[in-house]
Amino acid sequence: GDSVTQMEGPVTLSEEAFLTINCTYTATGYPSLFWYVQYPGEGLQLLLKATKADDKGSNKGFEATYRKETTSFHLEKGSVQVSDSAVYFCAFLSGSRLTFGEGTQLTVNP
Amino acid sequence: KAGVTQTPRYLIKTRGQQVTLSCSPISGHRSVSWYQQTPGQGLQFLFEYFSETQRNKGNFPGRFSGRQFSNSRSEMNVSTLELGDSALYLCASSLGGRGATLADTQYFGPGTRLTVL
């Protein structure tokens, strides 16, 4: 069935380190792909999105490229900050339903 | 433009009671979706409403229901509460276009934290 598999957390990095969070999906067709971020005690914020193969979504220094051949949408950032500490969710949209990965907790230490 | 708002933010109920949660979408958005977030099951889709009609439904028991009003505001109701219903309930709104378009991007509210004792 439809599913999203994310890199297991938690992930702990030092400030200015490079970040990669892996995400692969199993879905029918070519759905729109998303990364959402959740800060403690808050709802989900849209971080970036891509709607077709080879699209690159980007926002606040984060990037992810829609790879149809590997059904992946890995999240990257070149230099993380303490303020990036949060839980990151990969998701795809099928019809009107978002299917989420289990989330990856990121902690960035100064 | 104001974001998605949810009320109340926190609720404490006891087993067997029922609860109603409210969601006001972004102005102009006609689709409202509801999700349940728990530590064990993660984020799970409950249902989606578009133009006052339930268009999609997840795999939850009939105790979970919802509705949408003509102004696109939505409510979800949980009857006969169980301990396992304790969760963060998230509402998301989108323009509600057909097909996989940018109009389908969902924007989330802050959630309602429900605790069942």
PDB file of N, CA and C in Angstrom, chain A residues 18-23 33-36 47-67 72-78 88-91:
ATOM      1  N   PHE A  18      26.184  19.880   7.742  1.00  0.00           N
ATOM      2  CA  PHE A  18      25.331  19.553   6.595  1.00  0.00           C
ATOM      3  C   PHE A  18      24.263  18.554   7.044  1.00  0.00           C
ATOM      4  N   LEU A  19      23.046  18.791   6.547  1.00  0.00           N
ATOM      5  CA  LEU A  19      21.921  17.935   6.921  1.00  0.00           C
ATOM      6  C   LEU A  19      21.376  17.188   5.711  1.00  0.00           C
ATOM      7  N   THR A  20      21.148  15.896   5.877  1.00  0.00           N
ATOM      8  CA  THR A  20      20.367  15.110   4.926  1.00  0.00           C
ATOM      9  C   THR A  20      19.385  14.269   5.705  1.00  0.00           C
ATOM     10  N   ILE A  21      18.118  14.322   5.319  1.00  0.00           N
ATOM     11  CA  ILE A  21      17.102  13.414   5.865  1.00  0.00           C
ATOM     12  C   ILE A  21      16.515  12.679   4.667  1.00  0.00           C
ATOM     13  N   ASN A  22      16.701  11.367   4.666  1.00  0.00           N
ATOM     14  CA  ASN A  22      16.239  10.569   3.535  1.00  0.00           C
ATOM     15  C   ASN A  22      14.741  10.292   3.596  1.00  0.00           C
ATOM     16  N   CYS A  23      14.118  10.281   2.430  1.00  0.00           N
ATOM     17  CA  CYS A  23      12.693   9.992   2.321  1.00  0.00           C
ATOM     18  C   CYS A  23      12.437   9.237   1.025  1.00  0.00           C
ATOM     19  N   LEU A  33       4.855  15.978  -3.728  1.00  0.00           N
ATOM     20  CA  LEU A  33       5.655  15.631  -2.548  1.00  0.00           C
ATOM     21  C   LEU A  33       5.894  16.863  -1.691  1.00  0.00           C
ATOM     22  N   PHE A  34       5.972  16.651  -0.379  1.00  0.00           N
ATOM     23  CA  PHE A  34       6.080  17.765   0.555  1.00  0.00           C
ATOM     24  C   PHE A  34       7.027  17.420   1.702  1.00  0.00           C
ATOM     25  N   TRP A  35       7.620  18.472   2.248  1.00  0.00           N
ATOM     26  CA  TRP A  35       8.255  18.403   3.553  1.00  0.00           C
ATOM     27  C   TRP A  35       7.556  19.419   4.452  1.00  0.00           C
ATOM     28  N   TYR A  36       7.150  18.920   5.631  1.00  0.00           N
ATOM     29  CA  TYR A  36       6.569  19.772   6.657  1.00  0.00           C
ATOM     30  C   TYR A  36       7.486  19.744   7.875  1.00  0.00           C
ATOM     31  N   LEU A  47       7.254  23.340   4.572  1.00  0.00           N
ATOM     32  CA  LEU A  47       8.631  23.765   4.373  1.00  0.00           C
ATOM     33  C   LEU A  47       8.929  23.935   2.880  1.00  0.00           C
ATOM     34  N   LEU A  48       8.610  22.901   2.102  1.00  0.00           N
ATOM     35  CA  LEU A  48       8.800  22.991   0.656  1.00  0.00           C
ATOM     36  C   LEU A  48       7.989  21.900  -0.033  1.00  0.00           C
ATOM     37  N   LYS A  49       7.884  22.011  -1.366  1.00  0.00           N
ATOM     38  CA  LYS A  49       7.058  21.064  -2.111  1.00  0.00           C
ATOM     39  C   LYS A  49       7.593  20.916  -3.533  1.00  0.00           C
ATOM     40  N   ALA A  50       7.190  19.824  -4.187  1.00  0.00           N
ATOM     41  CA  ALA A  50       7.504  19.592  -5.600  1.00  0.00           C
ATOM     42  C   ALA A  50       6.354  18.800  -6.203  1.00  0.00           C
ATOM     43  N   THR A  51       5.958  19.175  -7.391  1.00  0.00           N
ATOM     44  CA  THR A  51       4.763  18.560  -7.960  1.00  0.00           C
ATOM     45  C   THR A  51       5.040  17.614  -9.122  1.00  0.00           C
ATOM     46  N   LYS A  52       6.256  17.630  -9.662  1.00  0.00           N
ATOM     47  CA  LYS A  52       6.544  16.692 -10.753  1.00  0.00           C
ATOM     48  C   LYS A  52       8.015  16.299 -10.729  1.00  0.00           C
ATOM     49  N   ALA A  53       8.309  15.244 -11.477  1.00  0.00           N
ATOM     50  CA  ALA A  53       9.659  14.688 -11.495  1.00  0.00           C
ATOM     51  C   ALA A  53      10.694  15.754 -11.850  1.00  0.00           C
ATOM     52  N   ASP A  54      11.821  15.694 -11.142  1.00  0.00           N
ATOM     53  CA  ASP A  54      12.979  16.584 -11.309  1.00  0.00           C
ATOM     54  C   ASP A  54      12.744  18.000 -10.787  1.00  0.00           C
ATOM     55  N   ASP A  55      11.550  18.292 -10.283  1.00  0.00           N
ATOM     56  CA  ASP A  55      11.312  19.579  -9.620  1.00  0.00           C
ATOM     57  C   ASP A  55      12.162  19.655  -8.371  1.00  0.00           C
ATOM     58  N   LYS A  56      12.689  20.824  -8.085  1.00  0.00           N
ATOM     59  CA  LYS A  56      13.404  21.055  -6.826  1.00  0.00           C
ATOM     60  C   LYS A  56      12.614  22.055  -6.019  1.00  0.00           C
ATOM     61  N   GLY A  57      12.226  21.645  -4.810  1.00  0.00           N
ATOM     62  CA  GLY A  57      11.608  22.575  -3.888  1.00  0.00           C
ATOM     63  C   GLY A  57      12.676  23.173  -2.990  1.00  0.00           C
ATOM     64  N   SER A  58      12.511  24.449  -2.624  1.00  0.00           N
ATOM     65  CA  SER A  58      13.501  25.072  -1.753  1.00  0.00           C
ATOM     66  C   SER A  58      12.852  26.149  -0.908  1.00  0.00           C
ATOM     67  N   ASN A  59      13.399  26.320   0.308  1.00  0.00           N
ATOM     68  CA  ASN A  59      12.881  27.331   1.223  1.00  0.00           C
ATOM     69  C   ASN A  59      13.814  27.416   2.423  1.00  0.00           C
ATOM     70  N   LYS A  60      14.163  28.611   2.839  1.00  0.00           N
ATOM     71  CA  LYS A  60      14.970  28.840   4.043  1.00  0.00           C
ATOM     72  C   LYS A  60      16.273  28.038   4.030  1.00  0.00           C
ATOM     73  N   GLY A  61      16.856  27.819   2.883  1.00  0.00           N
ATOM     74  CA  GLY A  61      18.101  27.081   2.774  1.00  0.00           C
ATOM     75  C   GLY A  61      17.930  25.585   2.642  1.00  0.00           C
ATOM     76  N   PHE A  62      16.724  25.089   2.802  1.00  0.00           N
ATOM     77  CA  PHE A  62      16.421  23.668   2.640  1.00  0.00           C
ATOM     78  C   PHE A  62      16.082  23.394   1.167  1.00  0.00           C
ATOM     79  N   GLU A  63      16.477  22.210   0.703  1.00  0.00           N
ATOM     80  CA  GLU A  63      16.181  21.802  -0.667  1.00  0.00           C
ATOM     81  C   GLU A  63      15.799  20.330  -0.702  1.00  0.00           C
ATOM     82  N   ALA A  64      14.973  19.974  -1.698  1.00  0.00           N
ATOM     83  CA  ALA A  64      14.667  18.569  -1.942  1.00  0.00           C
ATOM     84  C   ALA A  64      14.295  18.434  -3.411  1.00  0.00           C
ATOM     85  N   THR A  65      14.761  17.358  -4.049  1.00  0.00           N
ATOM     86  CA  THR A  65      14.493  17.140  -5.466  1.00  0.00           C
ATOM     87  C   THR A  65      13.651  15.896  -5.646  1.00  0.00           C
ATOM     88  N   TYR A  66      12.616  16.010  -6.442  1.00  0.00           N
ATOM     89  CA  TYR A  66      11.685  14.913  -6.747  1.00  0.00           C
ATOM     90  C   TYR A  66      12.382  13.957  -7.714  1.00  0.00           C
ATOM     91  N   ARG A  67      12.732  12.773  -7.215  1.00  0.00           N
ATOM     92  CA  ARG A  67      13.413  11.766  -8.038  1.00  0.00           C
ATOM     93  C   ARG A  67      12.452  10.632  -8.334  1.00  0.00           C
ATOM     94  N   SER A  72      12.197   9.057  -4.473  1.00  0.00           N
ATOM     95  CA  SER A  72      12.782   9.670  -3.288  1.00  0.00           C
ATOM     96  C   SER A  72      12.601  11.178  -3.311  1.00  0.00           C
ATOM     97  N   PHE A  73      12.706  11.763  -2.105  1.00  0.00           N
ATOM     98  CA  PHE A  73      12.561  13.212  -1.950  1.00  0.00           C
ATOM     99  C   PHE A  73      13.382  13.605  -0.719  1.00  0.00           C
ATOM    100  N   HIS A  74      14.683  13.464  -0.802  1.00  0.00           N
ATOM    101  CA  HIS A  74      15.569  13.682   0.334  1.00  0.00           C
ATOM    102  C   HIS A  74      15.704  15.171   0.643  1.00  0.00           C
ATOM    103  N   LEU A  75      15.666  15.495   1.932  1.00  0.00           N
ATOM    104  CA  LEU A  75      15.782  16.883   2.384  1.00  0.00           C
ATOM    105  C   LEU A  75      17.239  17.183   2.715  1.00  0.00           C
ATOM    106  N   GLU A  76      17.733  18.344   2.251  1.00  0.00           N
ATOM    107  CA  GLU A  76      19.112  18.739   2.515  1.00  0.00           C
ATOM    108  C   GLU A  76      19.185  20.203   2.911  1.00  0.00           C
ATOM    109  N   LYS A  77      20.192  20.501   3.744  1.00  0.00           N
ATOM    110  CA  LYS A  77      20.528  21.885   4.056  1.00  0.00           C
ATOM    111  C   LYS A  77      22.023  21.958   4.275  1.00  0.00           C
ATOM    112  N   GLY A  78      22.627  22.948   3.696  1.00  0.00           N
ATOM    113  CA  GLY A  78      24.079  23.030   3.725  1.00  0.00           C
ATOM    114  C   GLY A  78      24.660  23.398   5.074  1.00  0.00           C
ATOM    115  N   TYR A  88      10.763  16.840  11.374  1.00  0.00           N
ATOM    116  CA  TYR A  88      10.545  17.004   9.939  1.00  0.00           C
ATOM    117  C   TYR A  88       9.775  15.809   9.395  1.00  0.00           C
ATOM    118  N   PHE A  89       8.727  16.115   8.621  1.00  0.00           N
ATOM    119  CA  PHE A  89       7.869  15.078   8.052  1.00  0.00           C
ATOM    120  C   PHE A  89       7.889  15.164   6.531  1.00  0.00           C
ATOM    121  N   CYS A  90       8.123  14.034   5.912  1.00  0.00           N
ATOM    122  CA  CYS A  90       7.990  13.885   4.466  1.00  0.00           C
ATOM    123  C   CYS A  90       6.577  13.380   4.188  1.00  0.00           C
ATOM    124  N   ALA A  91       5.967  13.823   3.096  1.00  0.00           N
ATOM    125  CA  ALA A  91       4.596  13.407   2.808  1.00  0.00           C
ATOM    126  C   ALA A  91       4.333  13.464   1.309  1.00  0.00           C
TER     127      ALA A  91
END
